[in-house]
Structures are given as structure tokens and as C-alpha cells.
Short mmCIF file of C-alpha atoms in Angstrom, two decimals:
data_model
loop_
_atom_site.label_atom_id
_atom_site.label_comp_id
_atom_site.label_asym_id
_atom_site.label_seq_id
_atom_site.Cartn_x
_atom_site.Cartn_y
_atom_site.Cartn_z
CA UNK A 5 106.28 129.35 34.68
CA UNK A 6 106.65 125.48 35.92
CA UNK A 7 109.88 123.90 35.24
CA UNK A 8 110.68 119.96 35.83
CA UNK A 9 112.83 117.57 34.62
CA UNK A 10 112.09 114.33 35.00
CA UNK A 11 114.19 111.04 35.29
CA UNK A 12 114.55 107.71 36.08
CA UNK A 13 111.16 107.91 37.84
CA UNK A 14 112.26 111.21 39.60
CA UNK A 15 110.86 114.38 39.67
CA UNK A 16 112.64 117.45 40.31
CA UNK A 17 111.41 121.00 40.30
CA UNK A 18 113.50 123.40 38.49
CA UNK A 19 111.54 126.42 38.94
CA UNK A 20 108.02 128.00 39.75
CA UNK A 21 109.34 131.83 39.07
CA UNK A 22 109.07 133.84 36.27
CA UNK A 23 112.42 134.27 35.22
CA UNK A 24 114.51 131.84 32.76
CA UNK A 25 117.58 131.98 34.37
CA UNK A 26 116.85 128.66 37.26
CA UNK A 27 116.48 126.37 34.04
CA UNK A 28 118.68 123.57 32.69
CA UNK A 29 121.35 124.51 30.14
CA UNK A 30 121.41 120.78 28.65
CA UNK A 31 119.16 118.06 28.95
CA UNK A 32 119.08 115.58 31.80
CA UNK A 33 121.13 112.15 30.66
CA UNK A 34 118.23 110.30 30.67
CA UNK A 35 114.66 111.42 30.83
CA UNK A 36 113.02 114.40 29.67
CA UNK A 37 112.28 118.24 30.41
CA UNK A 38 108.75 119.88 30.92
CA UNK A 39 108.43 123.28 30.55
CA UNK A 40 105.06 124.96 31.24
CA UNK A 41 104.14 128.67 30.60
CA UNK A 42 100.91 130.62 30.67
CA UNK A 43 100.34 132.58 27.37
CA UNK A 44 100.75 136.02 28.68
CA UNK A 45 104.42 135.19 29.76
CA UNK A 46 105.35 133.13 26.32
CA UNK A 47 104.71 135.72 24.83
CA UNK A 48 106.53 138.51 26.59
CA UNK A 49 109.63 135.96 27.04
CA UNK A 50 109.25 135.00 23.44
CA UNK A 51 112.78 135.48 22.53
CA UNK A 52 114.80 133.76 25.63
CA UNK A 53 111.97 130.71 25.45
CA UNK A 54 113.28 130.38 21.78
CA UNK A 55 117.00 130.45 22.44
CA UNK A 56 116.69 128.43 25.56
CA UNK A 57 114.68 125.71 23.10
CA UNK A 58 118.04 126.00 20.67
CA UNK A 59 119.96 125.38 23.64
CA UNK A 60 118.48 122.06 24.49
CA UNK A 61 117.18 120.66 21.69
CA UNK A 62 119.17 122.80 19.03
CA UNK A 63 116.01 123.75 17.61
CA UNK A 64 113.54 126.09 17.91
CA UNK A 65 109.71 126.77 17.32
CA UNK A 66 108.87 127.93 13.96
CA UNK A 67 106.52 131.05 13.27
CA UNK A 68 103.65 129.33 12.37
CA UNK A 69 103.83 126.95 15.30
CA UNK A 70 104.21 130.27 17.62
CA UNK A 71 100.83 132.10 16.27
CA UNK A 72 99.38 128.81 17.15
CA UNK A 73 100.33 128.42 20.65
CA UNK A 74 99.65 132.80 21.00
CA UNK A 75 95.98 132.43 19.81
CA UNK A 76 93.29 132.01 22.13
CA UNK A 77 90.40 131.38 19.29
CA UNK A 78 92.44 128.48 17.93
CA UNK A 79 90.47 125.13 18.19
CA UNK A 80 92.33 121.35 18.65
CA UNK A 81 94.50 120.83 15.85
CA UNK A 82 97.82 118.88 15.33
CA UNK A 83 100.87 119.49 13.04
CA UNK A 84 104.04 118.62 13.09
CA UNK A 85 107.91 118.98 11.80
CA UNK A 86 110.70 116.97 11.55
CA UNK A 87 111.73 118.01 14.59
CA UNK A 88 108.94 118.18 16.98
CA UNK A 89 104.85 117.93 17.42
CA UNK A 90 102.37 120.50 17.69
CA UNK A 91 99.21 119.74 19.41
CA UNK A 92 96.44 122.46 20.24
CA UNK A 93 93.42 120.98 22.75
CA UNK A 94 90.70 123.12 23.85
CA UNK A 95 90.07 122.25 27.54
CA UNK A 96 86.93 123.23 29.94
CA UNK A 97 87.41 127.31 31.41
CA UNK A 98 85.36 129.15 33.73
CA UNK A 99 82.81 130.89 31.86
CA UNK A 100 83.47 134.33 31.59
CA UNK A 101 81.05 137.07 31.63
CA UNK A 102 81.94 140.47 30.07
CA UNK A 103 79.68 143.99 30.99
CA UNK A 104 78.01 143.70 27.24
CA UNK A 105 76.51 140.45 28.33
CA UNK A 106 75.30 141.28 31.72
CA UNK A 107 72.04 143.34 32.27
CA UNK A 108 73.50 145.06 35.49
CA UNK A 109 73.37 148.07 33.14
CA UNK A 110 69.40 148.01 32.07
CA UNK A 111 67.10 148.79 34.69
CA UNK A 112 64.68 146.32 35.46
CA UNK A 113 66.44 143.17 33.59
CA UNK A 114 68.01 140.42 36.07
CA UNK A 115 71.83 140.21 36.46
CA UNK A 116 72.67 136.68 34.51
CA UNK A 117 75.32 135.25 32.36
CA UNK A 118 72.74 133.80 29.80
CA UNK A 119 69.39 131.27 30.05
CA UNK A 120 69.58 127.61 30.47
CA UNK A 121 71.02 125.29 32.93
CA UNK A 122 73.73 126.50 35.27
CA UNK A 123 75.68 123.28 33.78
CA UNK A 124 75.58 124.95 30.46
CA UNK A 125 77.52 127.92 31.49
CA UNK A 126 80.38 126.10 32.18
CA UNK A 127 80.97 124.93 28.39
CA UNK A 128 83.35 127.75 27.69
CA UNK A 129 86.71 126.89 26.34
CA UNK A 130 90.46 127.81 26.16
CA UNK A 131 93.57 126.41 23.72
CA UNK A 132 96.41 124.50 25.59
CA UNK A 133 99.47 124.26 23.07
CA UNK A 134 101.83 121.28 23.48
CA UNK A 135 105.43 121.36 21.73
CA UNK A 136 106.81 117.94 22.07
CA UNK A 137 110.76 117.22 21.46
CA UNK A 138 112.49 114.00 21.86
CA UNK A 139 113.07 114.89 25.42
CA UNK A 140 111.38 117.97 26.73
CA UNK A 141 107.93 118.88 26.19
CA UNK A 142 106.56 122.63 25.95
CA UNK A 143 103.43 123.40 27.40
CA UNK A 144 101.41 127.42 26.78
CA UNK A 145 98.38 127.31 28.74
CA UNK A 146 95.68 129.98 29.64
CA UNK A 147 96.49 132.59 32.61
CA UNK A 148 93.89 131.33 34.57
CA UNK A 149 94.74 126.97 33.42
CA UNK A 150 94.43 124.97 36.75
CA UNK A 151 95.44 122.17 34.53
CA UNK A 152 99.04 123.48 34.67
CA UNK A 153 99.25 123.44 38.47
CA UNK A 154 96.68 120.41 38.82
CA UNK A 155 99.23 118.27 36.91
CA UNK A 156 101.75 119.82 38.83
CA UNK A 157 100.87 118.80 42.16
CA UNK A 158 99.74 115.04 40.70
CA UNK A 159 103.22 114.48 39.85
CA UNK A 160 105.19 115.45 42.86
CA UNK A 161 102.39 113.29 45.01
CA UNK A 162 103.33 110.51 42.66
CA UNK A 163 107.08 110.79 43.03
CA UNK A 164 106.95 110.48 46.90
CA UNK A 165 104.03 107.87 46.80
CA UNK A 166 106.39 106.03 44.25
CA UNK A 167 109.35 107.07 46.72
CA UNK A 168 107.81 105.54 50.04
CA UNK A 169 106.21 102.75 48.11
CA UNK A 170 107.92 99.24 47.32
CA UNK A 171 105.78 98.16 44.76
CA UNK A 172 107.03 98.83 41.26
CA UNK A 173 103.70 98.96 39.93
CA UNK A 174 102.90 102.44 41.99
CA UNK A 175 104.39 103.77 38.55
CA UNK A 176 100.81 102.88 36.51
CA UNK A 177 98.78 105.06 35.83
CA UNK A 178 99.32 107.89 38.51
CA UNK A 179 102.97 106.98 38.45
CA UNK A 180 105.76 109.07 36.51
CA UNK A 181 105.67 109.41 32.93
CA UNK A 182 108.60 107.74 30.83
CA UNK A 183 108.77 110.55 27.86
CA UNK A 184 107.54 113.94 27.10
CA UNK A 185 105.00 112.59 24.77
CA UNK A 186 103.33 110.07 27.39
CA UNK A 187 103.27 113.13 29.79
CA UNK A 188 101.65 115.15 26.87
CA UNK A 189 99.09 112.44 26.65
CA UNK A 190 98.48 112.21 30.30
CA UNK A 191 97.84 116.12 30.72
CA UNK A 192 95.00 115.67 27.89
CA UNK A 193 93.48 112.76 29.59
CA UNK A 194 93.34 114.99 32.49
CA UNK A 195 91.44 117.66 30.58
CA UNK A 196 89.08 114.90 28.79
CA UNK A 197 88.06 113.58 31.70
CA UNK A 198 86.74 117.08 32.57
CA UNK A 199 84.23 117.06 29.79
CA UNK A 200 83.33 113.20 30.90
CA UNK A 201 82.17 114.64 34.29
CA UNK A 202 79.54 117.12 32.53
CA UNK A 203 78.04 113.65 31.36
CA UNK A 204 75.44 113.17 34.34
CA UNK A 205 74.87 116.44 35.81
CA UNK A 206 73.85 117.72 31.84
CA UNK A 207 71.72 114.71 31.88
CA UNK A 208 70.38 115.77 35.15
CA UNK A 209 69.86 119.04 34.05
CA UNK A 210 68.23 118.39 30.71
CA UNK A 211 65.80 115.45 31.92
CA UNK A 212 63.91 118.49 33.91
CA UNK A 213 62.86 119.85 30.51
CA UNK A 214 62.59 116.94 28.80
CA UNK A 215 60.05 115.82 31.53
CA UNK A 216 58.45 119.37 31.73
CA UNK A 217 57.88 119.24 27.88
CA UNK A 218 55.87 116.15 27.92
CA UNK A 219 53.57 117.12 30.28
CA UNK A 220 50.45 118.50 28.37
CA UNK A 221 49.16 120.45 30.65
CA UNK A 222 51.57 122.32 31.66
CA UNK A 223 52.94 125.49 29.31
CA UNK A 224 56.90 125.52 28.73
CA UNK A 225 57.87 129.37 28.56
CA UNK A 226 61.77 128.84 28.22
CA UNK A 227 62.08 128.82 24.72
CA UNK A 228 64.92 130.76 24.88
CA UNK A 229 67.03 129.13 27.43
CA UNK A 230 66.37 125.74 25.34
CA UNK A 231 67.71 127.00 22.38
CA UNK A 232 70.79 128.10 24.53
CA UNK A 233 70.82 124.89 25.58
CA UNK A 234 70.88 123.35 22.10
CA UNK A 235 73.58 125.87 20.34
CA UNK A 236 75.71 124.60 23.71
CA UNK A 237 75.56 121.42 22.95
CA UNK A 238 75.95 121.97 19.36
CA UNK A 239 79.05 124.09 20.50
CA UNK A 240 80.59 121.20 22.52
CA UNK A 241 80.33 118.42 19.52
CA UNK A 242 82.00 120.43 17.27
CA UNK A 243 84.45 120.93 20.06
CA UNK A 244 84.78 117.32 20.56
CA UNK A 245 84.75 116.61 16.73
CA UNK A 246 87.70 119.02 16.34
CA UNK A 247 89.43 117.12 19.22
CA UNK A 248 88.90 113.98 17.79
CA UNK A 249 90.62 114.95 14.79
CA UNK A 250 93.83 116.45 16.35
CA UNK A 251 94.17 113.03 18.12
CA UNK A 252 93.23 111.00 15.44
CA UNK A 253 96.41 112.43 13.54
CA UNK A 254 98.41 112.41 16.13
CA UNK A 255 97.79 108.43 16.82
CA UNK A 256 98.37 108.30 12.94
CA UNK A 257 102.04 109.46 13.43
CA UNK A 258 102.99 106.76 16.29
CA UNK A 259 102.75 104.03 13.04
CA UNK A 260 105.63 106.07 11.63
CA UNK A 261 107.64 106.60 14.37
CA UNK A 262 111.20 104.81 14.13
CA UNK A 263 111.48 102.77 17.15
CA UNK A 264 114.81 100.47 18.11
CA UNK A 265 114.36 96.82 18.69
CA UNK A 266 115.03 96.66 22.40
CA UNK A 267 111.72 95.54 24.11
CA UNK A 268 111.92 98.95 26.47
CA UNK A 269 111.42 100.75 23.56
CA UNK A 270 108.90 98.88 21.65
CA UNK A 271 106.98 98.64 25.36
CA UNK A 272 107.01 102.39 25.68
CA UNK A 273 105.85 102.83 21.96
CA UNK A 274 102.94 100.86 22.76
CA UNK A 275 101.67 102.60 25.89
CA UNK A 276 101.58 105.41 23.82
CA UNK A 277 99.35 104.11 20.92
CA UNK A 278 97.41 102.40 24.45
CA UNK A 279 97.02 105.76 25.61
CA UNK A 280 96.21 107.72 23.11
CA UNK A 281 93.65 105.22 21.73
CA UNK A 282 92.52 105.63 25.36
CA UNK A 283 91.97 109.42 24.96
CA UNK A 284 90.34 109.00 21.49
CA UNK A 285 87.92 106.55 23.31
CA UNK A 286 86.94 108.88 25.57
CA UNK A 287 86.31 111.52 23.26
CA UNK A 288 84.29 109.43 21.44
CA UNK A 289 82.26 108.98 24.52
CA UNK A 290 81.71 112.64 25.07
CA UNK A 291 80.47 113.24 21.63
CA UNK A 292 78.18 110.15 21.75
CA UNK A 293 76.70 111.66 24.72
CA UNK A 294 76.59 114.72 23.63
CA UNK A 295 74.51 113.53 20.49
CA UNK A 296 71.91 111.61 22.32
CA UNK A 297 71.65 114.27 24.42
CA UNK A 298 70.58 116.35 21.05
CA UNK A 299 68.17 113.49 20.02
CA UNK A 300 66.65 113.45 23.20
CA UNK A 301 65.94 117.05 23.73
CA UNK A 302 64.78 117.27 19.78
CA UNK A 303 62.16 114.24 20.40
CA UNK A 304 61.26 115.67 23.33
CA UNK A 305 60.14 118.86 21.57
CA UNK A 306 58.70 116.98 19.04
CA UNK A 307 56.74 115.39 21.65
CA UNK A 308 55.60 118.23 23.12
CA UNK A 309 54.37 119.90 20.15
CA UNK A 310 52.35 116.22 19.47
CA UNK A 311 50.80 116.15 22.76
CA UNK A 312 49.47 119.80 22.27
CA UNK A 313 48.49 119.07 19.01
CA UNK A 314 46.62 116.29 20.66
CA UNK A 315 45.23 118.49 23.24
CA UNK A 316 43.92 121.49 20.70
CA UNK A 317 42.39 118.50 18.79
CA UNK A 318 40.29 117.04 21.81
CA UNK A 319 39.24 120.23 22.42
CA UNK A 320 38.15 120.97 19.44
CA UNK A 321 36.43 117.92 18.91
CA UNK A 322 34.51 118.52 22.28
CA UNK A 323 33.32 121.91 21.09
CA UNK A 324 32.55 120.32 17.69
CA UNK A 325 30.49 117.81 19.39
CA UNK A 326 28.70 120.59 21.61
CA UNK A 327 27.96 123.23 18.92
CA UNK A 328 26.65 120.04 16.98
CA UNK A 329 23.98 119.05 19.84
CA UNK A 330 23.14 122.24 20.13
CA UNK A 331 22.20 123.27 16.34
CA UNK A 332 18.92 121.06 16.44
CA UNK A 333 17.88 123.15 19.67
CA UNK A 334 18.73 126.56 17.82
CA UNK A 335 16.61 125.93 14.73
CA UNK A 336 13.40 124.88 17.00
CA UNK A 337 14.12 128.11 18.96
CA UNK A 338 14.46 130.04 15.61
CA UNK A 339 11.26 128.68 13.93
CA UNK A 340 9.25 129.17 16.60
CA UNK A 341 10.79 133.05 17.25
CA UNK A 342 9.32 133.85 13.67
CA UNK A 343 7.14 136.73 13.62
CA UNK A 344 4.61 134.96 11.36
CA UNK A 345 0.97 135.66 12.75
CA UNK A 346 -0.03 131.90 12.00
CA UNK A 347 2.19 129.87 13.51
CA UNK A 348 1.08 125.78 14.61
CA UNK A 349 0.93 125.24 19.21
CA UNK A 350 1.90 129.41 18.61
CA UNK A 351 -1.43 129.62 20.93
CA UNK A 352 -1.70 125.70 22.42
CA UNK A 353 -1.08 126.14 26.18
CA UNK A 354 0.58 123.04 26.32
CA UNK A 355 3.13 123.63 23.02
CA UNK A 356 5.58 125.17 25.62
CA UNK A 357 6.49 122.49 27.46
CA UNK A 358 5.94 119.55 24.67
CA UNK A 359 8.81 121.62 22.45
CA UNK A 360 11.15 121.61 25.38
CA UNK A 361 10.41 118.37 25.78
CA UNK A 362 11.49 117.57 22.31
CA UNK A 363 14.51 119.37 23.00
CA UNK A 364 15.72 118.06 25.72
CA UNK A 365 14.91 114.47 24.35
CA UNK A 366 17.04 115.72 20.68
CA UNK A 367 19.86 116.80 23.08
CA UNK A 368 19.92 114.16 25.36
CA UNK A 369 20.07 111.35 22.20
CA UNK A 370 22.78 113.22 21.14
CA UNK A 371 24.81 113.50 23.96
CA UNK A 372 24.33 109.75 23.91
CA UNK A 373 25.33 109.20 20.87
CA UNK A 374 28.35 111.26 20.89
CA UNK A 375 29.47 109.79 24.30
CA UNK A 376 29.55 106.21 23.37
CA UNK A 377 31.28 107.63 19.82
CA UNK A 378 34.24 109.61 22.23
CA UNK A 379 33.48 112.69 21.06
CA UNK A 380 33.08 113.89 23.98
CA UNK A 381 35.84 111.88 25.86
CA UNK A 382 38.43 113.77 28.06
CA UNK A 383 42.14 113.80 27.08
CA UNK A 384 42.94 111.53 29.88
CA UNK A 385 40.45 109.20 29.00
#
């Protein structure tokens, strides 16, 4: 468990153990709260998380809301109460590989996670839940989330870059953030910009098989890592679409937030729509990415199958051509392999080499014609 509370551009550490009893019994007079568990430990701490929630915010999290932030299959959704918001967003894990998927068992099979790019191994994904209060913000991430700690670290650098620093602007965007909901936002920028880095190394990775698929001459075996390949990306825009979604309504709400008149307040309202339209942007990148990165790979199939289309065609067009030139020659030879006592030059000692004579001219006129027709052209021609 990670503890902080957070205040006029201060942050303190309340507590990195795993007991309840080091946190705040009331809110800070100004600023906010962030408390951040992994899901193993929410869950087994269920019932003091819930009364320490009623302590500070004299609410608590309803049942619904605590399946939510429990499940581990959930994907990014948002909902909310009168009281708080609830937003689940899937962020990039390690990819985990279990004994049923490894062949360390079968004798003679490789030990592997599954074909395709190493890249594409990494597109496994875990729920982070966010509770977010007036003034404290509840975080439930995975056992093994380096987001959690990640974050962590990020803000105390900030708060003594911002503490040895005289420019008021160190605050920006690596400064502290002013509300529970900004840091909310800032933790999911954090994890978005983690699917923004697979941008160029998948486009590294894929461009190999795109190139290796165009080649005609060579003969692509990996079929089955490149449908891998495919379902993963299919995977990661539906991922993307569901995050889109949850931020999409969440953005929605900020219209309908009531906000006082005092131009602190209005300011602060509108870094959040700025930030959250940020996000959204960047999601949008991902999936637009991640689509052309479908269109690509499907043309460049298509391609492939074109080009040995092409191929088989020439081919067959060169044997056509060949067979053709030589069908002339084979009925000479059969006529004059008749077993026919009476048969014209069948006794002319110079019928031999006047029919392959003949031949040769029939085969070379053909050849001729044929080559200045291309039927005989090579594929690189």
C-alpha cells in the first residue's frame, strides 16, 4: 500500500506498509489524499479500506463498484455515483506464460510463449481501478503494477525539483497535481503513453514481413505467427476502443460538473477537460496506428498472394509456350514412327536429315514468334 496526501504543492508520504493504521483520520485542509493498493491486499483489507473511506469522505464504495475494482478480466469502463467516479483502464503487463502454454513438457517442441514478433508478446493487459472523491483518490492496481511505484517516485522527484526550484512554472506538467482527479488523469497518461511507445518498434517488427511477403521468390512459412500477429493487433484495438469509451464518458461528465466562479476554479476545471482531451487524443493515436498497421499487413498479404499468382501464371505460360513448339515436332516424329510398310523418304537416304531440318526450322519460327509475343519472357522481364 502507498499512502500520500498532497497539498499546497507538497507531497508527503503517509505510508508504504501494509497496515492501515499510519493513515490520516480526516482529510488534509486543503488538497487531497491518494491512496494506492494492489488487488490482493484490497481485497483482504476490504473491510478497514471501507470504513477508513467513511471516515474521510463519509462514504463508502458500493458493491458493484468493489467487484469492479476485484476483477482482473474487467476491460476500461467508467461509472459513476453521486458521490464519487469509477474508472477501470487496462494498462500494458508483462506477458505471462503459464505451463499449458509452454512446450517444455512435449519432447521435441521448442520452449516459447507463442509465434510472432517478440513485440507482440508484450500486448498482455491488466485492470487499474480509480475511485475518485472530492479530495482523495483510490487507486487498486495489479500485484505486479510498476505504474503504482513509477508514479510514486515521479512525484516525490517533482516535489523537491519544485522545492529547490524558483520558477513557478516547475509545477507543469511534471509538477504536483492540484486534485485527485488531475492526478487520476496524469497516472492514465502515464499508462497511454506505454502503448504509444509500441508504435515504432511494432512497425519495425511488422515491416520485416511485410517486406518478406512481397518478395516473389521467396516462400513465407509463418503463417501461423502472422495470424498471431493479426488477432494481437485485433486484441489491442478493441482494447483501445474500450478505452476510448471509458474516457469519452468520463470527459462527458466535466460539462456537468458544478464549478464556483472564482477563476482558480474555473482554471483547474479546464486543465482537466485539457487533459483529458489530451489522453483521448492519444488514444486515438494508438488505435489509428494500430489500424493501419492492420491495412498494411492485410495488403501486404494480398500482395503476396498477387505476385504468386503472377509467378504460377508466367510459368505456366512458359510451359504453355514450350509444349506448344514442341507439338509440331511430336506429330512429324509420330507420322513417320508409323509401322505402315509404304511410307514417302521411309527409304530416301537423305529424308533423315531434310525432316530434322524441317524441325528445327518449325521450332526455331516458333520460338521466334513466341519471343517477340512474351510468351516466353521471364518474370523479371
Amino acid at each position: 500500500m502507498r499512502a500520500f496526501s498532497i497539498s499546497d504543492g507538497q507531497v508527503q508520504a503517509l505510508s508504504a506498509e501494509t497496515s492501515l493504521s499510519a493513515l490520516p483520520s480526516a482529510l488534509p485542509e486543503q488538497g487531497f489524499v491518494w491512496l494506492a493498493f494492489s488487488r490482493t491486499q484490497f481485497e483482504r483489507q476490504l473491510p478497514e479500506v471501507q470504513a477508513c473511506l467513511q471516515q474521510l469522505t463519509d462514504h463508502s464504495l458500493v458493491d458493484l463498484h468493489v467487484s469492479d475494482l476485484l476483477s482482473s478480466q474487467l476491460p476500461s469502463r467508467y461509472d459513476y455515483t453521486s458521490h464519487y467516479d469509477l474508472l477501470v483502464f487496462r494498462r500494458l503487463a508483462p506477458q505471462s506464460v503459464s505451463p499449458s502454454r509452454t512446450n517444455a513438457d512435449r519432447p521435441g517442441l521448442p520452449r516459447s510463449k507463442r509465434p510472432g514478433p517478440p513485440i507482440l508478446q508484450r500486448i498482455d493487459t491488466s485492470p487499474v481501478g480509480f475511485a475518485v472523491f472530492d479530495r482523495l483518490l483510490l487507486s487498486v492496481h495489479p500485484d505486479d503494477c510498476a505504474v503504482r511505484d513509477a508514479y510514486a517516485s515521479r512525484l516525490l522527484a517533482a516535489t523537491a525539483f519544485q522545492a529547490n526550484s524558483q520558477d513557478p512554472r516547475s509545477a507543469g506538467a511534471r509538477g504536483i497535481p492540484f486534485s485527485s482527479a488531475d492526478m487520476m488523469l496524469r497516472i492514465v497518461s502515464q499508462m497511454v503513453d506505454a502503448y504509444l511507445d509500441l508504435r515504432r518498434e511494432l512497425s519495425r517488427q511488422l515491416d520485416h514481413w511485410q517486406t518478406e511477403l512481397i518478395q516473389p521468390k521467396t516462400r513465407f512459412r509463418r503463417w501461423d505467427a502472422l495470424l498471431q500477429a493479426r488477432l494481437a493487433l485485433h486484441q489491442l484495438e478493441d482494447l483501445c476502443d474500450d478505452q476510448h469509451t471509458a474516457m469519452l464518458s468520463w470527459n462527458e461528465t466535466l460539462d456537468d460538473w458544478v464549478v464556483s466562479d472564482e477563476p482558480a476554479a474555473l482554471r483547474e476545471h479546464e486543465l482537466l477537460k485539457l487533459r483529458c482531451r489530451d489522453v483521448l487524443e492519444h488514444i486515438d493515436r494508438v488505435m489509428h496506428h494500430v489500424r493501419r498497421l492492420e491495412h498494411n499487413t492485410e495488403t501486404a498479404v494480398q500482395m503476396h498472394f498477387n505476385a504468386q499468382g503472377n509467378r504460377t501464371n508466367d510459368i505456366m505460360r512458359t510451359l504453355t509456350g514450350l509444349t506448344a513448339i514442341f507439338l509440331p515436332l511430336n506429330l512429324i516424329a509420330g507420322i513417320f514412327g508409323m509401322n505402315f510398310e509404304f511410307i514417302p523418304w521411309l527409304h530416301t537416304a537423305s529424308a533423315f536429315w531434310w525432316t530434322l531440318g524441317s524441325m528445327g526450322t518449325i521450332a526455331l519460327i516458333m520460338g521466334l514468334v513466341f519471343w517477340r509475343k512474351r510468351y516466353l519472357a521471364r518474370t523479371g522481364d
